[in-house]
PDB file of C-alpha atoms in Angstrom:
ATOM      1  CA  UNK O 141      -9.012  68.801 -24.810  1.00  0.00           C
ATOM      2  CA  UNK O 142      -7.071  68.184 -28.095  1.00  0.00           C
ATOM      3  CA  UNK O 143      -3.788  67.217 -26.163  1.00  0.00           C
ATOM      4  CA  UNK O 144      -5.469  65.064 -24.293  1.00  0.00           C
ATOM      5  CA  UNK O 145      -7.083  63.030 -27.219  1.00  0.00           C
ATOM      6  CA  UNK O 146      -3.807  62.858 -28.508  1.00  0.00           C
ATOM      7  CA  UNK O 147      -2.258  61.985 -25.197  1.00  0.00           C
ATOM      8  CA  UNK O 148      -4.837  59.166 -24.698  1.00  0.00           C
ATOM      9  CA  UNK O 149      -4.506  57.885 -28.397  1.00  0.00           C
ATOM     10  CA  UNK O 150      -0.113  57.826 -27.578  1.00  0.00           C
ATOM     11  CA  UNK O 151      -0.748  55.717 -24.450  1.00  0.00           C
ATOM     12  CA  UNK O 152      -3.343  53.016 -26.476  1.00  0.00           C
ATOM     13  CA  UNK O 153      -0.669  52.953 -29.787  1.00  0.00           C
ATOM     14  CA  UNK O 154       2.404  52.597 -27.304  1.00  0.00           C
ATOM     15  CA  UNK O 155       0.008  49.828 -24.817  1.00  0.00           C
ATOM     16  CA  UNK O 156      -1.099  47.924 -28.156  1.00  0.00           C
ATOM     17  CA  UNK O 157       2.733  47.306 -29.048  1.00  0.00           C
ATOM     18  CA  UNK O 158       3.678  46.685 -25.846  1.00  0.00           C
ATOM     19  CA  UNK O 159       1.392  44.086 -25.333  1.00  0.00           C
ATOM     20  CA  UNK O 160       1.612  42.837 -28.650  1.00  0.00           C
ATOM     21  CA  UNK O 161       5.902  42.354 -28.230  1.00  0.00           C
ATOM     22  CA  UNK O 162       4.889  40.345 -24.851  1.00  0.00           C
ATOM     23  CA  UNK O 163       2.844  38.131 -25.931  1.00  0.00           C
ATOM     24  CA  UNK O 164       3.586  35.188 -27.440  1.00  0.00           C
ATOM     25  CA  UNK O 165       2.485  34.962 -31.144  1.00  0.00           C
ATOM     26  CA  UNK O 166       2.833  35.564 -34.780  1.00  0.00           C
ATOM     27  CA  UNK O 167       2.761  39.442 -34.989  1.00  0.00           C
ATOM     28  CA  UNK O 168       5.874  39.166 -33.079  1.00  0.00           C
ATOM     29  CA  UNK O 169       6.924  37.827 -36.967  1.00  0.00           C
ATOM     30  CA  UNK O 170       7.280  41.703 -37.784  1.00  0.00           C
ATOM     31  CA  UNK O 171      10.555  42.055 -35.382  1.00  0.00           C
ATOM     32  CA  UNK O 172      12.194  38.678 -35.408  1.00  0.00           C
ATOM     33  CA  UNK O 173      14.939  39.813 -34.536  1.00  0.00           C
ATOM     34  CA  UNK O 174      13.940  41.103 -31.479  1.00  0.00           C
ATOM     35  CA  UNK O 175      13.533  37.681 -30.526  1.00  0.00           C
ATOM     36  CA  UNK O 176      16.572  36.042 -31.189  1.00  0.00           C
ATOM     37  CA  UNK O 177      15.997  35.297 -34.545  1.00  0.00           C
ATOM     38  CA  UNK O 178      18.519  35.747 -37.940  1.00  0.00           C
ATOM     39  CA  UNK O 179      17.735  37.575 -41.096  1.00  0.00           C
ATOM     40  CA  UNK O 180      19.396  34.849 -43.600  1.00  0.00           C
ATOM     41  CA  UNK O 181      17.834  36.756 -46.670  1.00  0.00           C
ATOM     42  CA  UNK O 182      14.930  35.849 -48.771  1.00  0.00           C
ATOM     43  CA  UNK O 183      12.487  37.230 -45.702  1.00  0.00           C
ATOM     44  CA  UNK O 184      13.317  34.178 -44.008  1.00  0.00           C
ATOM     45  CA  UNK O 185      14.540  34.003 -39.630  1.00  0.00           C
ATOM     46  CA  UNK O 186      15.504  31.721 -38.353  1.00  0.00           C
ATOM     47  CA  UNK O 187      16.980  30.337 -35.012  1.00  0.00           C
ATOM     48  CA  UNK O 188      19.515  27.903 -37.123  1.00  0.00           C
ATOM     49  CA  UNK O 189      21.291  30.255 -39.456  1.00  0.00           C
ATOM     50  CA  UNK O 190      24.143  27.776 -39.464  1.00  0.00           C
ATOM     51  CA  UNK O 191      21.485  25.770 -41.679  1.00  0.00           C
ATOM     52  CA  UNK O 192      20.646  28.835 -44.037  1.00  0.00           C
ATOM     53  CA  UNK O 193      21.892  27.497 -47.501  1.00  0.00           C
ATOM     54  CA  UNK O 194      19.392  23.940 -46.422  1.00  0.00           C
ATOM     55  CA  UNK O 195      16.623  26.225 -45.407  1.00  0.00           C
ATOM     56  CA  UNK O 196      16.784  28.538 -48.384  1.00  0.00           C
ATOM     57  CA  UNK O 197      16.422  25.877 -51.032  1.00  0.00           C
ATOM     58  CA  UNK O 198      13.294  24.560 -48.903  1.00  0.00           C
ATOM     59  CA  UNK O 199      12.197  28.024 -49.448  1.00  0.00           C
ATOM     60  CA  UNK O 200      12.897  27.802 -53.292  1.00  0.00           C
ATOM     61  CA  UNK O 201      11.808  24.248 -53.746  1.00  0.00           C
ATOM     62  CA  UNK O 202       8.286  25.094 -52.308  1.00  0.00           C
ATOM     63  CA  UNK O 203       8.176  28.852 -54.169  1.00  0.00           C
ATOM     64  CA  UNK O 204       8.800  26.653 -57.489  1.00  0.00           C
ATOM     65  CA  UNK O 205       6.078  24.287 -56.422  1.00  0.00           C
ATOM     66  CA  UNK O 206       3.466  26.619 -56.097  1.00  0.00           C
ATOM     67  CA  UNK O 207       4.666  28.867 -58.937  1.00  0.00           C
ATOM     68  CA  UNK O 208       3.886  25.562 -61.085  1.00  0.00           C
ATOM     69  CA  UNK O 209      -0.014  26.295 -60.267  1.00  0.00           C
ATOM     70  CA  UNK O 210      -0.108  29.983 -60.258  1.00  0.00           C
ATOM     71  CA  UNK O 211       2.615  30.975 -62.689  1.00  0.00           C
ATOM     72  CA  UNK O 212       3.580  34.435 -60.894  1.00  0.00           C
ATOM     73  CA  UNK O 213       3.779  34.169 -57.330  1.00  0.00           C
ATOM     74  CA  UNK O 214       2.092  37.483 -55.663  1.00  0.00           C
ATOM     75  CA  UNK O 215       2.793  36.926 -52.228  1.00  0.00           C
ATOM     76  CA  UNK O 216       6.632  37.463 -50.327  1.00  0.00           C
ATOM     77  CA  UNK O 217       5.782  35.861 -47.022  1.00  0.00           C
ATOM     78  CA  UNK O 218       8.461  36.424 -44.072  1.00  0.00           C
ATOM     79  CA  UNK O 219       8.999  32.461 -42.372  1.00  0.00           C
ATOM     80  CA  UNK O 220       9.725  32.295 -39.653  1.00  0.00           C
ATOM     81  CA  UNK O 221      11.304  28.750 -39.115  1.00  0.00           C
ATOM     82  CA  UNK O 222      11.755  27.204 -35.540  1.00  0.00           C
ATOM     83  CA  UNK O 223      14.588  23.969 -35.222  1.00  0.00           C
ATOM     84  CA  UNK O 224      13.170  23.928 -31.441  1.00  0.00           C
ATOM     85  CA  UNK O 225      10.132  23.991 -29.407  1.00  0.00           C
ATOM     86  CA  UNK O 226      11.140  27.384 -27.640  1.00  0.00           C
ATOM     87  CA  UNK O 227      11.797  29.447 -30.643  1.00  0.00           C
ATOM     88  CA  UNK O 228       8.285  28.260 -31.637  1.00  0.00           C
ATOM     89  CA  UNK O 229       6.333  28.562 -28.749  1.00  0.00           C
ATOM     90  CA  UNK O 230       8.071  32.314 -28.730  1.00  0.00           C
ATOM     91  CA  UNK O 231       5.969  33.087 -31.875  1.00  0.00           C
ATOM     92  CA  UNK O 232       2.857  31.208 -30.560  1.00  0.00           C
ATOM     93  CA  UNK O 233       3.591  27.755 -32.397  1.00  0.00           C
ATOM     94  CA  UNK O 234       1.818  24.667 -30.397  1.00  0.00           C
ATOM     95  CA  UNK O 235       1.247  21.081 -32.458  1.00  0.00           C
ATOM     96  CA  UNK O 236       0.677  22.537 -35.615  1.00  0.00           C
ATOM     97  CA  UNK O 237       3.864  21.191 -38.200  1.00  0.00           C
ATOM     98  CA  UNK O 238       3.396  24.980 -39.546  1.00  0.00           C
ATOM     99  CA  UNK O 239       1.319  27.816 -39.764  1.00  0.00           C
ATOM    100  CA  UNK O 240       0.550  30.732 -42.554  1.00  0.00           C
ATOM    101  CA  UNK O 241      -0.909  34.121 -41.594  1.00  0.00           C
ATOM    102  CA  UNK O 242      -2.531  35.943 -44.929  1.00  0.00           C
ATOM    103  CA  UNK O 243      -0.568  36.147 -47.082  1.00  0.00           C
ATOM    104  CA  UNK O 244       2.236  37.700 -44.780  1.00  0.00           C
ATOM    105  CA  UNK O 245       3.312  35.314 -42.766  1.00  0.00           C
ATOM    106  CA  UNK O 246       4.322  31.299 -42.641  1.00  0.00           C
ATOM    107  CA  UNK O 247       5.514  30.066 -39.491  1.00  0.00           C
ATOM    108  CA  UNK O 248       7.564  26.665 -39.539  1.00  0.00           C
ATOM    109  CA  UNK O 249       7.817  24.385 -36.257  1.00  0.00           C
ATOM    110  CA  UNK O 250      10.449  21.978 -35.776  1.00  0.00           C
ATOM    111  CA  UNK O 251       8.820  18.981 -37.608  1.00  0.00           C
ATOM    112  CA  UNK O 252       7.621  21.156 -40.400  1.00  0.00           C
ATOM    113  CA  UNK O 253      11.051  21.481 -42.094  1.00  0.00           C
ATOM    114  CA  UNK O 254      10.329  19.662 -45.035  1.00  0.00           C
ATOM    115  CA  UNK O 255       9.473  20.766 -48.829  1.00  0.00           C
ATOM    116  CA  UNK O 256       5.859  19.676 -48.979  1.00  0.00           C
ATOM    117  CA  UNK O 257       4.508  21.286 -45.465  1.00  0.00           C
ATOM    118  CA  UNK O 258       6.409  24.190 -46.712  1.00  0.00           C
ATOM    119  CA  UNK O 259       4.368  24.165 -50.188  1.00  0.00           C
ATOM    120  CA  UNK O 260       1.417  23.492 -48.520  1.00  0.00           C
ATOM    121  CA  UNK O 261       0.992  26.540 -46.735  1.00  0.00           C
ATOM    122  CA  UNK O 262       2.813  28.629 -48.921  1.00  0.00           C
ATOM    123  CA  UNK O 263      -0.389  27.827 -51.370  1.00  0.00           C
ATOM    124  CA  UNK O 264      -2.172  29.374 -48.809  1.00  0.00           C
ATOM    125  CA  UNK O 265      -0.245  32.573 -48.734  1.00  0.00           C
ATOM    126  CA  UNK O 266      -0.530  32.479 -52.576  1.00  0.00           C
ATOM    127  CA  UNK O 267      -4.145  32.323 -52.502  1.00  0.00           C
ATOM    128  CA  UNK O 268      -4.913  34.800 -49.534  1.00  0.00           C
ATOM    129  CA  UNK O 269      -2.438  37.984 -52.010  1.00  0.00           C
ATOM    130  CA  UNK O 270      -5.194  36.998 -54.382  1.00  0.00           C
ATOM    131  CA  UNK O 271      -8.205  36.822 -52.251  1.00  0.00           C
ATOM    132  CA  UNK O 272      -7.041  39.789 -50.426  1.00  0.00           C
ATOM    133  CA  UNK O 273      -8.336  40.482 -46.839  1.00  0.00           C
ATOM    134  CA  UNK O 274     -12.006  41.337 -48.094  1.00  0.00           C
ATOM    135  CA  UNK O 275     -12.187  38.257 -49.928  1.00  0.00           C
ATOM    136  CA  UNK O 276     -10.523  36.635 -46.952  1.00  0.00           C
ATOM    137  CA  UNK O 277     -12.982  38.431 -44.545  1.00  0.00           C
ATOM    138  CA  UNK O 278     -16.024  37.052 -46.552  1.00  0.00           C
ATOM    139  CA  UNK O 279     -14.386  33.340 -47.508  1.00  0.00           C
ATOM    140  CA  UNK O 280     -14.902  33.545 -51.177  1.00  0.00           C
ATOM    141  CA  UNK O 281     -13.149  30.596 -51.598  1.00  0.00           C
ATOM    142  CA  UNK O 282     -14.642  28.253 -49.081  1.00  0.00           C
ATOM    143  CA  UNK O 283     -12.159  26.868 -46.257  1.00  0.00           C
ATOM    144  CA  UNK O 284     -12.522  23.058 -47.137  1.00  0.00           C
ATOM    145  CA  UNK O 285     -11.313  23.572 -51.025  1.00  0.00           C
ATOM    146  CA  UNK O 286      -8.512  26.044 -49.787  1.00  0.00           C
ATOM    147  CA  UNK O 287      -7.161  23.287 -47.649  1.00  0.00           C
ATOM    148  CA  UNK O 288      -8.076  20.511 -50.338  1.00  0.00           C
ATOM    149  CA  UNK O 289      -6.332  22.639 -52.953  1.00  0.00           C
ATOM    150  CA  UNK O 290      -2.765  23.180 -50.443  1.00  0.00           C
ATOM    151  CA  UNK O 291      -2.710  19.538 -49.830  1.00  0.00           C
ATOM    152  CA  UNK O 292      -3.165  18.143 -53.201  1.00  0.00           C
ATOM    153  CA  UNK O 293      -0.991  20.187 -55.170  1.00  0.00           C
ATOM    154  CA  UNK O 294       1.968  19.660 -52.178  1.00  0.00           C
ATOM    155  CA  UNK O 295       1.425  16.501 -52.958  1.00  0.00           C
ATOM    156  CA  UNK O 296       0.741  15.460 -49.599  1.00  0.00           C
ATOM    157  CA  UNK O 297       1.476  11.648 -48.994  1.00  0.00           C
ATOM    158  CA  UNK O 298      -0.216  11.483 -45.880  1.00  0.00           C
ATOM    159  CA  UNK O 299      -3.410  12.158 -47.140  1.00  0.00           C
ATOM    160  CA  UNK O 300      -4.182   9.517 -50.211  1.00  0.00           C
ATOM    161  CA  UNK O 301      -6.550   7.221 -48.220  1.00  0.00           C
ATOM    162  CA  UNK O 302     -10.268   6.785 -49.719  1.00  0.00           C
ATOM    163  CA  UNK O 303     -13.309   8.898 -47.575  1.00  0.00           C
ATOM    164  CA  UNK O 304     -16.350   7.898 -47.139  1.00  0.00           C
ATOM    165  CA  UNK O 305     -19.481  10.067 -48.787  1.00  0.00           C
ATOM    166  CA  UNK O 306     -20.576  10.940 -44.880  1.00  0.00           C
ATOM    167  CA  UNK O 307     -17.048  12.191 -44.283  1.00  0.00           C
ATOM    168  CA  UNK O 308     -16.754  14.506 -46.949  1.00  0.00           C
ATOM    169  CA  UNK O 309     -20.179  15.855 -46.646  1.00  0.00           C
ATOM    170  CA  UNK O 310     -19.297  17.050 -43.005  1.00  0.00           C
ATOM    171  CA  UNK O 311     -16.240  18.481 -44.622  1.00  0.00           C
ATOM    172  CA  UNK O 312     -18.198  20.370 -46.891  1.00  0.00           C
ATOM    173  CA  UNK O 313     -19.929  22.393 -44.186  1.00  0.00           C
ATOM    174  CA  UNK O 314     -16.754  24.274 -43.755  1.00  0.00           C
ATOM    175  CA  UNK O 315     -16.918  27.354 -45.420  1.00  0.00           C
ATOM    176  CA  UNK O 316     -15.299  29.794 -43.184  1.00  0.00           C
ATOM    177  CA  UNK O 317     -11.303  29.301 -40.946  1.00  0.00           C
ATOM    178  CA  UNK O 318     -13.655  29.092 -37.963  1.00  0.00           C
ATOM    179  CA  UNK O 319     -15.960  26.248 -39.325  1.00  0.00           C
ATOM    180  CA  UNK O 320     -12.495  24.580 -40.466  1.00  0.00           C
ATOM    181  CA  UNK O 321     -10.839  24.925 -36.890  1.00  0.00           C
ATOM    182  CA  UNK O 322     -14.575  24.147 -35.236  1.00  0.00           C
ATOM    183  CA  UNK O 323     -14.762  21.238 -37.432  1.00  0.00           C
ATOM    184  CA  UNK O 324     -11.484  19.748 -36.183  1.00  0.00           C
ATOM    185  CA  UNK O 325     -12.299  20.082 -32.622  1.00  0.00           C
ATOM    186  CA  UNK O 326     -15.410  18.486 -33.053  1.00  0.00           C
ATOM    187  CA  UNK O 327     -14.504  15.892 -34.844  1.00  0.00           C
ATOM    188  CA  UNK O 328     -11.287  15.191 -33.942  1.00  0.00           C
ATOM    189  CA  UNK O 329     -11.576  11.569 -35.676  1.00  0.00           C
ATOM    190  CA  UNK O 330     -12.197  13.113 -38.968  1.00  0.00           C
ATOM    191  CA  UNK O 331     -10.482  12.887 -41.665  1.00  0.00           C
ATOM    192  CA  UNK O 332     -10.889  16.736 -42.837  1.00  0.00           C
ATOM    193  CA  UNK O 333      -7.754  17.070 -44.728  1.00  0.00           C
ATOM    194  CA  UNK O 334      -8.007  13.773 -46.654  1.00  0.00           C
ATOM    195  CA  UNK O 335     -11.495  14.505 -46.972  1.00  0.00           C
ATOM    196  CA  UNK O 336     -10.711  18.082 -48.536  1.00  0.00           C
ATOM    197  CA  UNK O 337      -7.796  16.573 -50.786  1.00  0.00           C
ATOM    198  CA  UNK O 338     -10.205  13.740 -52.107  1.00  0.00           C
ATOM    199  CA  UNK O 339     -12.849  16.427 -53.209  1.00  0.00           C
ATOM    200  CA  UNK O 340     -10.841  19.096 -55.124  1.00  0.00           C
ATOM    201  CA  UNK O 341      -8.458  15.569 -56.710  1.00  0.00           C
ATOM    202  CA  UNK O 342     -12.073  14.504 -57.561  1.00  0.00           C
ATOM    203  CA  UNK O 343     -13.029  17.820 -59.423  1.00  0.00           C
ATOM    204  CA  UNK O 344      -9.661  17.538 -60.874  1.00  0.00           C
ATOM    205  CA  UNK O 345     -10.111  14.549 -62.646  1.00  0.00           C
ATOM    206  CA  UNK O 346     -13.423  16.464 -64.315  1.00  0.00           C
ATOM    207  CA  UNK O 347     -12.287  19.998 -64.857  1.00  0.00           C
ATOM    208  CA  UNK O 348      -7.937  18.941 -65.057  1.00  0.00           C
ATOM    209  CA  UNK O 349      -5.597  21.354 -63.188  1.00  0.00           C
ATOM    210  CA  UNK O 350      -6.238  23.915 -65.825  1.00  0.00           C
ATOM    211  CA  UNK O 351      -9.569  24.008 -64.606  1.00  0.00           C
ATOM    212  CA  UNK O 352      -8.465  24.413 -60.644  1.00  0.00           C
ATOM    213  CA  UNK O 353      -6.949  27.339 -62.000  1.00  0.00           C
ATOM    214  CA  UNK O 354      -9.350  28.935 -64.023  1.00  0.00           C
ATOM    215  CA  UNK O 355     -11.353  28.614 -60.632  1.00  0.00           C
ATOM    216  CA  UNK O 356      -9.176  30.273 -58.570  1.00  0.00           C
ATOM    217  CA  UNK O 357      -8.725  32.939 -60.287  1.00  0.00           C
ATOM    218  CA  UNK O 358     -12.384  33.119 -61.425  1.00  0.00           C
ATOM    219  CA  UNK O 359     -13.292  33.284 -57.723  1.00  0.00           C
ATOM    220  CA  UNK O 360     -10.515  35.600 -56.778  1.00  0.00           C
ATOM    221  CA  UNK O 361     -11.646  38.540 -59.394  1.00  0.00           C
ATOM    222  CA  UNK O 362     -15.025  38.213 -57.680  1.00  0.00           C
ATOM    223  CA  UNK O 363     -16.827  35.558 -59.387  1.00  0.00           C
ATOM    224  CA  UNK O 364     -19.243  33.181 -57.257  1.00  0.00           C
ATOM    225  CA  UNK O 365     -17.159  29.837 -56.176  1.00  0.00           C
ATOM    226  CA  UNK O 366     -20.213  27.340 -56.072  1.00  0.00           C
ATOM    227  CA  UNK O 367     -21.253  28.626 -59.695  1.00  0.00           C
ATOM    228  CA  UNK O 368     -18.329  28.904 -61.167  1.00  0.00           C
ATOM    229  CA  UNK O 369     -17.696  24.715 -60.480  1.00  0.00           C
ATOM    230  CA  UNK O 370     -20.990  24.024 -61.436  1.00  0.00           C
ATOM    231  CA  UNK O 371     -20.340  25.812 -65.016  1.00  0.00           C
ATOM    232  CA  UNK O 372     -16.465  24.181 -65.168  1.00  0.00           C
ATOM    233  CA  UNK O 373     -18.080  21.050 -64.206  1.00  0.00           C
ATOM    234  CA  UNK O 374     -20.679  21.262 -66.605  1.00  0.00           C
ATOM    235  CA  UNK O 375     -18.709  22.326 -69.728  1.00  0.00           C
ATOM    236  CA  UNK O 376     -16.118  19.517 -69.154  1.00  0.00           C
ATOM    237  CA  UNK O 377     -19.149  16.829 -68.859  1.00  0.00           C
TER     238      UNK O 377
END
């Protein structure tokens, strides 16, 4: 009976990476090399090593960008950066100018090759080796300030426009990845990110970047996000 538990368990472990090798996606991340990608040090692959010493200081320039917000950086993400559509569709990449996974994994399409998408989701990698997956699991740090926080600090200048009150109310409402990625399909004419940027520039102008930071890692050691503003807010009133 034993052997055959332990037969049965073989066949689902050996199915599980099986399937997970043939399908498209981002856990394929964990062999890139198995799909045509090059180890150009740093825990970056790529499909363009011939562009390695270009790609690397993208990789630097972004690592010092965050590191100017968080001081140490926790995370060591592997990147996967795509120069074409097939590379990226090979790791699941669609539209999306680039991707991160956790805190393990940032995947780069071809028209995310620049420093600030690069910082952008790098903050998120930053902030998920803090959060950890229970604090990821649970959304401590609410979806709509996570993606506020990665565009305003990357210095996003696609995303400076005024929002209306209405707008960033509905942007509030997302608290979880799903509500964020629910939100978008709803409301495709939204403008979430600006919305999200607007709101934690807005706190920033109360509370300064020290503040920002003093929430983060309030929240991340297991402090309550909504409270923890409300007292920042309050003692810089």
């Amino acid at each position: 009976m034993l052997r055959w538990i332990a037969f049965i368990l073989i066949v689902l472990i050996v199915g599980a990476g099986v399937a997970a090798a043939a399908i498209p996606g981002p856990q394929r991340a964990f062999c890139a090399q198995c799909f045509g990608l090059k180890d150009i040090g740093n825990n970056v692959f790529t499909d363009a090593p011939e562009d390695s010493e270009a790609l690397t200081w993208l990789v630097s320039a972004s690592d010092d960008r965050v590191a100017e917000f968080y001081g140490t950086l926790r995370a060591h993400p592997r990147y996967i950066i795509c120069s074409t559509r097939d590379c990226y569709r090979r790791f699941g990449g669609s539209t999306a100018k680039a991707t991160s996974f956790g805190a393990e994994i940032i995947r780069v399409g071809p028209n995310g090759l620049n420093a600030t998408i690069l910082a952008h989701e790098r903050m998120h990698t930053e902030l998920a080796a803090r959060l950890g997956w229970y604090g990821m699991l649970i959304s401590s740090v609410p979806a709509w300030f996570n993606e506020g926080l990665a565009v305003y600090w990357s210095n996003d200048s696609r995303y400076r426009d005024p929002t209306t009150a209405e707008e960033e109310a509905l942007t509030l409402t997302a608290i979880t990845p799903g509500d964020w990625l629910k939100l978008l399909h709803e409301f495709p004419a939204l403008p979430a990110y600006q919305s999200a940027r607007n709101m934690v520039a807005e706190i920033a102008t109360t509370i300064g970047d020290d503040g920002l930071r003093a929430l983060v890692d309030e929240t991340t050691q297991g402090a309550d996000f909504n409270a923890t503003l409300q007292e920042l807010l309050a003692s810089a009133g």
